[in-house]
Amino acid sequence: MANGFAPRACSRGRDTIPNLRIGKGTKVIFQGFTGKAATANAKDTIAYGTNIAGGVSPGKGGQTHLDRPVFDSVREAVLAVKPDVSAVFVPAAFAAAAIIESIEAEMPLVVSVAEHIPVHDMLRVQEVLRTQTKTRLVGPNCPGIIAPEQCRVGIMPYKQYMRGCVGIVSKSGTLSYEAVGATTKIGLGQSLVMGMGGDMLPGTTLVDGLKTFFDHDETKGIIVIGEIGGEAELKAAALIKEYRRSTAHPKPIIAMVAGRTAPPGKTMGHAGAILQATEVSAEDKARALADAGVVVVPHPGVMGVKMEQLLRDQ
């Protein structure tokens, strides 16, 4: 890899990590294109400058919508317009089938924002993902992914985003918006912002986001936002420790872990944010990240100022 960092583990999933590097030339389609939610989102996304090439609505193939072609299936859309990303805007009950349809069509990147997809459905999606090397999934239950001023795929409040040098990966959509606001206010902006989502079985993890940023030329500093539930932060800490040990000039990394005052056993906001009795606490996660050389902050409001200091001191 470009900076000499080589993770130990080997998996098929890593083959698709470069698919996360969206930009101005990225071509996007919508699944559920003619639906109310997709239509509203597509209008904003087109106005933002994202290259929306069309969409899929079964039974409506051959029509046009928002002056873009409509296809009956993802495979038809792939053959006709050769998209790079599919934004899945279908109800949760049908989202897994839509994701799998995109995987079967070898879509490079699939972004699913839907909440409440049944866990059993996501288990099936995960099994399908593990059998292939072409498709990367972001989500579900996430705001999506954005390269500010270049390409937006998701539901994030894009007007506060500014193209810049800070890469952000977050389990919390709301806190990622706060981190964006802090880095925009200070003038740093963002290179790429991805929400891994609060689902128990995310397609893209904190570790995947970090691997993207380590070798992303536009990214000069990295922000990681974790929370209670699961062990994604511990895996991120282990990866960061190895990265910092094996890289001559590692990029500065800031992190925070939400949920330090959350009561055990109570779901906080979404299914993944729950502190079980047997799980590590937010304090333990923050300590692991600090031990890996990460600057841990108490809230996202200080991330912009702190990152500016770290970049200046390099």
Short mmCIF file of C-alpha atoms in Angstrom, two decimals:
data_model
loop_
_atom_site.label_atom_id
_atom_site.label_comp_id
_atom_site.label_asym_id
_atom_site.label_seq_id
_atom_site.Cartn_x
_atom_site.Cartn_y
_atom_site.Cartn_z
CA MET A 1 0.00 0.00 0.00
CA ALA A 2 1.10 3.59 -0.60
CA ASN A 3 2.26 4.38 2.93
CA GLY A 4 3.80 1.01 3.68
CA PHE A 5 0.92 -0.12 5.88
CA ALA A 6 -0.19 -3.67 5.24
CA PRO A 7 -2.99 -5.10 7.42
CA ARG A 8 -2.48 -8.70 8.50
CA ALA A 9 -5.92 -10.04 7.79
CA CYS A 10 -6.95 -11.09 4.31
CA SER A 11 -10.56 -11.22 3.17
CA ARG A 12 -12.64 -10.95 0.07
CA GLY A 13 -14.26 -7.84 1.51
CA ARG A 14 -11.04 -5.88 1.26
CA ASP A 15 -11.14 -6.25 -2.52
CA THR A 16 -14.10 -3.84 -2.55
CA ILE A 17 -12.79 -1.16 -0.17
CA PRO A 18 -11.58 1.04 -3.09
CA ASN A 19 -15.22 1.20 -4.22
CA LEU A 20 -15.84 3.61 -1.34
CA ARG A 21 -13.77 6.31 -3.05
CA ILE A 22 -16.60 8.14 -4.75
CA GLY A 23 -16.03 11.45 -6.52
CA LYS A 24 -17.15 13.80 -9.25
CA GLY A 25 -17.20 11.09 -11.93
CA THR A 26 -19.23 8.61 -9.88
CA LYS A 27 -22.45 7.55 -11.60
CA VAL A 28 -25.44 6.75 -9.35
CA ILE A 29 -28.80 5.03 -9.81
CA PHE A 30 -31.72 4.73 -7.39
CA GLN A 31 -33.60 1.57 -6.53
CA GLY A 32 -37.21 2.49 -5.89
CA PHE A 33 -36.58 5.48 -8.15
CA THR A 34 -40.19 6.58 -8.72
CA GLY A 35 -41.18 6.28 -5.07
CA LYS A 36 -41.82 9.34 -2.91
CA ALA A 37 -38.66 9.08 -0.79
CA ALA A 38 -36.34 8.38 -3.72
CA THR A 39 -37.87 11.15 -5.81
CA ALA A 40 -37.40 13.78 -3.10
CA ASN A 41 -33.85 12.63 -2.42
CA ALA A 42 -32.94 12.40 -6.10
CA LYS A 43 -34.11 15.97 -6.76
CA ASP A 44 -31.82 17.31 -4.03
CA THR A 45 -28.97 15.07 -5.09
CA ILE A 46 -29.22 16.14 -8.73
CA ALA A 47 -29.25 19.78 -7.63
CA TYR A 48 -26.13 19.07 -5.56
CA GLY A 49 -24.33 18.07 -8.75
CA THR A 50 -24.24 14.29 -8.33
CA ASN A 51 -24.37 12.34 -11.58
CA ILE A 52 -27.73 10.54 -11.31
CA ALA A 53 -27.97 8.28 -14.34
CA GLY A 54 -31.46 6.84 -13.76
CA GLY A 55 -33.14 4.33 -11.55
CA VAL A 56 -35.01 1.08 -11.08
CA SER A 57 -38.74 0.64 -10.49
CA PRO A 58 -40.04 -2.81 -11.47
CA GLY A 59 -42.90 -2.59 -13.95
CA LYS A 60 -42.02 0.93 -15.04
CA GLY A 61 -39.10 0.15 -17.31
CA GLY A 62 -38.95 2.30 -20.43
CA GLN A 63 -40.43 5.35 -18.74
CA THR A 64 -38.54 8.47 -17.68
CA HIS A 65 -38.52 10.08 -14.25
CA LEU A 66 -36.82 13.38 -13.41
CA ASP A 67 -35.63 13.30 -17.03
CA ARG A 68 -33.73 10.07 -16.33
CA PRO A 69 -34.45 6.58 -17.65
CA VAL A 70 -36.31 4.02 -15.54
CA PHE A 71 -35.40 0.32 -15.71
CA ASP A 72 -37.20 -2.80 -14.56
CA SER A 73 -34.11 -4.31 -12.91
CA VAL A 74 -30.65 -3.38 -11.69
CA ARG A 75 -29.10 -5.68 -14.27
CA GLU A 76 -30.83 -3.71 -17.06
CA ALA A 77 -29.59 -0.45 -15.56
CA VAL A 78 -26.04 -1.80 -15.32
CA LEU A 79 -26.05 -2.79 -18.99
CA ALA A 80 -27.56 0.50 -20.13
CA VAL A 81 -25.86 3.23 -18.06
CA LYS A 82 -22.98 1.41 -16.29
CA PRO A 83 -23.50 2.95 -12.82
CA ASP A 84 -20.94 2.88 -10.01
CA VAL A 85 -23.39 3.12 -7.11
CA SER A 86 -26.94 2.09 -6.31
CA ALA A 87 -28.85 4.04 -3.67
CA VAL A 88 -31.45 1.71 -2.17
CA PHE A 89 -34.60 3.68 -1.36
CA VAL A 90 -37.13 0.91 -0.79
CA PRO A 91 -39.07 -0.02 2.38
CA ALA A 92 -37.19 -2.05 4.98
CA ALA A 93 -39.20 -5.21 4.28
CA PHE A 94 -37.91 -5.28 0.70
CA ALA A 95 -34.48 -3.71 1.20
CA ALA A 96 -32.52 -6.96 1.56
CA ALA A 97 -33.89 -8.28 -1.73
CA ALA A 98 -32.97 -4.99 -3.40
CA ILE A 99 -29.43 -5.14 -2.00
CA ILE A 100 -28.99 -8.73 -3.15
CA GLU A 101 -30.27 -7.79 -6.61
CA SER A 102 -27.50 -5.19 -6.84
CA ILE A 103 -24.90 -7.67 -5.62
CA GLU A 104 -25.98 -10.17 -8.27
CA ALA A 105 -25.64 -7.42 -10.89
CA GLU A 106 -22.08 -6.75 -9.61
CA MET A 107 -22.78 -3.15 -8.63
CA PRO A 108 -19.50 -1.75 -7.22
CA LEU A 109 -21.15 0.12 -4.34
CA VAL A 110 -24.58 -0.22 -2.73
CA VAL A 111 -25.84 2.29 -0.17
CA SER A 112 -28.83 1.35 1.97
CA VAL A 113 -30.28 3.99 4.30
CA ALA A 114 -33.34 2.06 5.53
CA GLU A 115 -33.88 1.43 9.22
CA HIS A 116 -35.53 -1.66 10.71
CA ILE A 117 -34.38 -4.22 8.13
CA PRO A 118 -34.98 -7.58 9.87
CA VAL A 119 -31.81 -9.10 11.31
CA HIS A 120 -32.56 -12.39 9.54
CA ASP A 121 -32.66 -10.51 6.22
CA MET A 122 -29.28 -8.90 6.92
CA LEU A 123 -27.79 -12.28 7.81
CA ARG A 124 -28.75 -13.42 4.33
CA VAL A 125 -27.23 -10.27 2.79
CA GLN A 126 -24.00 -10.85 4.70
CA GLU A 127 -23.80 -14.42 3.43
CA VAL A 128 -24.22 -13.21 -0.15
CA LEU A 129 -21.59 -10.49 0.33
CA ARG A 130 -19.08 -13.07 1.52
CA THR A 131 -19.44 -15.12 -1.67
CA GLN A 132 -18.29 -12.36 -4.04
CA THR A 133 -15.57 -9.76 -4.64
CA LYS A 134 -17.30 -7.06 -6.69
CA THR A 135 -19.78 -5.27 -4.41
CA ARG A 136 -19.30 -3.14 -1.30
CA LEU A 137 -22.30 -2.30 0.93
CA VAL A 138 -22.64 0.84 3.06
CA GLY A 139 -25.38 0.56 5.67
CA PRO A 140 -28.13 -0.20 6.33
CA ASN A 141 -29.55 2.23 8.89
CA CYS A 142 -27.07 4.92 7.92
CA PRO A 143 -26.99 8.41 6.37
CA GLY A 144 -24.87 7.16 3.45
CA ILE A 145 -21.59 8.38 1.97
CA ILE A 146 -20.59 11.74 0.53
CA ALA A 147 -17.60 13.32 -1.16
CA PRO A 148 -18.50 16.96 -0.48
CA GLU A 149 -19.22 19.10 -3.54
CA GLN A 150 -18.70 16.04 -5.74
CA CYS A 151 -21.05 13.15 -5.02
CA ARG A 152 -23.79 12.56 -2.46
CA VAL A 153 -25.40 9.15 -1.90
CA GLY A 154 -27.69 9.24 1.10
CA ILE A 155 -29.79 11.46 3.32
CA MET A 156 -27.18 13.67 5.01
CA PRO A 157 -27.91 17.44 5.33
CA TYR A 158 -25.44 18.23 2.56
CA LYS A 159 -25.46 22.04 2.71
CA GLN A 160 -23.06 22.16 5.67
CA TYR A 161 -20.51 19.89 3.97
CA MET A 162 -17.41 21.45 2.40
CA ARG A 163 -14.76 19.81 0.27
CA GLY A 164 -11.56 19.53 2.23
CA CYS A 165 -9.07 17.25 3.93
CA VAL A 166 -10.73 15.43 6.86
CA GLY A 167 -12.07 11.91 6.43
CA ILE A 168 -14.91 10.94 8.78
CA VAL A 169 -16.31 7.49 9.53
CA SER A 170 -19.06 7.20 12.11
CA LYS A 171 -21.49 4.76 13.69
CA SER A 172 -23.78 7.70 14.48
CA GLY A 173 -25.35 9.74 11.71
CA THR A 174 -26.18 12.72 13.93
CA LEU A 175 -22.71 12.89 15.45
CA SER A 176 -21.14 12.70 12.00
CA TYR A 177 -23.14 15.82 11.11
CA GLU A 178 -21.72 17.51 14.21
CA ALA A 179 -18.17 16.54 13.19
CA VAL A 180 -18.83 17.90 9.70
CA GLY A 181 -20.09 21.17 11.15
CA ALA A 182 -16.99 21.50 13.34
CA THR A 183 -14.55 20.84 10.50
CA THR A 184 -16.42 23.09 8.09
CA LYS A 185 -16.51 25.93 10.61
CA ILE A 186 -12.74 25.84 11.07
CA GLY A 187 -12.21 25.76 7.29
CA LEU A 188 -10.77 22.26 6.98
CA GLY A 189 -13.71 20.65 5.20
CA GLN A 190 -14.11 16.96 4.49
CA SER A 191 -12.57 14.63 1.91
CA LEU A 192 -15.02 11.77 2.38
CA VAL A 193 -17.68 11.12 5.02
CA MET A 194 -19.19 7.70 5.49
CA GLY A 195 -21.81 6.53 7.94
CA MET A 196 -21.39 2.87 8.78
CA GLY A 197 -24.77 3.00 10.47
CA GLY A 198 -26.18 1.63 13.65
CA ASP A 199 -27.19 -1.77 12.33
CA MET A 200 -25.92 -4.88 14.10
CA LEU A 201 -24.64 -6.24 10.77
CA PRO A 202 -23.21 -3.30 8.79
CA GLY A 203 -21.82 -3.77 5.32
CA THR A 204 -18.96 -1.36 6.01
CA THR A 205 -17.26 -0.96 9.39
CA LEU A 206 -15.06 1.57 11.15
CA VAL A 207 -12.07 -0.56 10.14
CA ASP A 208 -13.09 -0.41 6.47
CA GLY A 209 -13.39 3.36 6.66
CA LEU A 210 -9.97 3.66 8.25
CA LYS A 211 -8.39 1.49 5.56
CA THR A 212 -9.92 3.80 2.97
CA PHE A 213 -8.53 6.94 4.60
CA PHE A 214 -5.03 5.60 5.25
CA ASP A 215 -4.33 5.56 1.49
CA HIS A 216 -6.64 8.38 0.37
CA ASP A 217 -4.53 11.27 -0.90
CA GLU A 218 -7.16 13.94 -0.22
CA THR A 219 -7.47 12.83 3.41
CA LYS A 220 -4.91 14.49 5.71
CA GLY A 221 -6.65 13.83 9.02
CA ILE A 222 -9.17 11.23 10.21
CA ILE A 223 -12.14 11.34 12.59
CA VAL A 224 -13.68 8.17 14.04
CA ILE A 225 -16.98 8.28 15.92
CA GLY A 226 -18.04 5.23 17.88
CA GLU A 227 -20.65 4.44 20.48
CA ILE A 228 -21.85 1.70 22.79
CA GLY A 229 -22.73 -1.67 21.31
CA GLY A 230 -20.50 -4.19 19.59
CA GLU A 231 -16.71 -4.15 19.35
CA ALA A 232 -16.08 -2.12 16.19
CA GLU A 233 -14.11 0.47 18.15
CA LEU A 234 -11.76 -2.14 19.62
CA LYS A 235 -11.04 -3.49 16.14
CA ALA A 236 -10.47 0.06 14.93
CA ALA A 237 -8.05 0.68 17.81
CA ALA A 238 -6.06 -2.45 16.96
CA LEU A 239 -5.81 -1.41 13.31
CA ILE A 240 -4.77 2.14 14.21
CA LYS A 241 -2.07 0.86 16.54
CA GLU A 242 -0.60 -1.27 13.76
CA TYR A 243 -0.90 1.60 11.27
CA ARG A 244 0.91 4.03 13.54
CA ARG A 245 3.62 1.49 14.30
CA SER A 246 4.30 0.66 10.66
CA THR A 247 3.97 4.12 9.07
CA ALA A 248 6.68 6.77 9.18
CA HIS A 249 4.28 9.73 9.06
CA PRO A 250 0.82 8.57 10.15
CA LYS A 251 -2.16 10.81 9.65
CA PRO A 252 -3.56 12.38 12.85
CA ILE A 253 -6.67 10.62 14.14
CA ILE A 254 -9.34 12.02 16.45
CA ALA A 255 -12.07 9.89 18.01
CA MET A 256 -14.98 10.02 20.38
CA VAL A 257 -17.18 7.29 21.79
CA ALA A 258 -20.79 8.18 22.57
CA GLY A 259 -22.86 6.57 25.30
CA ARG A 260 -20.68 6.85 28.39
CA THR A 261 -23.73 7.52 30.56
CA ALA A 262 -26.06 5.04 28.85
CA PRO A 263 -27.74 2.58 31.26
CA PRO A 264 -26.85 -1.10 30.62
CA GLY A 265 -29.41 -3.10 28.65
CA LYS A 266 -31.32 -0.13 27.28
CA THR A 267 -31.44 0.49 23.52
CA MET A 268 -30.30 4.04 22.79
CA GLY A 269 -31.72 5.25 19.48
CA HIS A 270 -31.22 2.16 17.35
CA ALA A 271 -30.72 -1.56 17.64
CA GLY A 272 -26.93 -1.50 17.55
CA ALA A 273 -26.58 1.07 20.34
CA ILE A 274 -27.17 -1.07 23.38
CA LEU A 275 -24.74 -1.86 26.18
CA GLN A 276 -25.14 -5.50 27.15
CA ALA A 277 -23.81 -6.75 30.48
CA THR A 278 -21.06 -8.75 28.77
CA GLU A 279 -19.90 -5.95 26.43
CA VAL A 280 -17.12 -3.44 26.82
CA SER A 281 -18.18 0.01 27.93
CA ALA A 282 -17.77 3.31 26.14
CA GLU A 283 -14.98 4.14 28.59
CA ASP A 284 -13.14 0.95 27.69
CA LYS A 285 -13.45 1.71 23.99
CA ALA A 286 -12.20 5.25 24.46
CA ARG A 287 -9.25 3.93 26.49
CA ALA A 288 -8.35 1.42 23.77
CA LEU A 289 -8.38 4.16 21.14
CA ALA A 290 -6.26 6.44 23.31
CA ASP A 291 -3.77 3.61 23.91
CA ALA A 292 -3.50 3.25 20.12
CA GLY A 293 -2.36 6.87 19.82
CA VAL A 294 -5.71 8.44 18.96
CA VAL A 295 -6.66 11.83 20.39
CA VAL A 296 -9.96 11.14 22.16
CA VAL A 297 -12.28 14.12 22.62
CA PRO A 298 -15.41 14.45 24.76
CA HIS A 299 -17.72 15.84 22.08
CA PRO A 300 -17.67 16.62 18.33
CA GLY A 301 -17.78 20.37 18.80
CA VAL A 302 -14.03 20.50 19.46
CA MET A 303 -13.02 18.24 16.58
CA GLY A 304 -12.36 21.04 14.11
CA VAL A 305 -10.09 23.05 16.40
CA LYS A 306 -8.25 19.96 17.61
CA MET A 307 -7.72 18.62 14.09
CA GLU A 308 -6.38 21.98 12.93
CA GLN A 309 -3.85 21.86 15.79
CA LEU A 310 -2.77 18.32 14.97
CA LEU A 311 -2.32 19.09 11.28
CA ARG A 312 -0.38 22.26 12.06
CA ASP A 313 1.94 20.40 14.44
CA GLN A 314 2.85 17.65 11.97
#
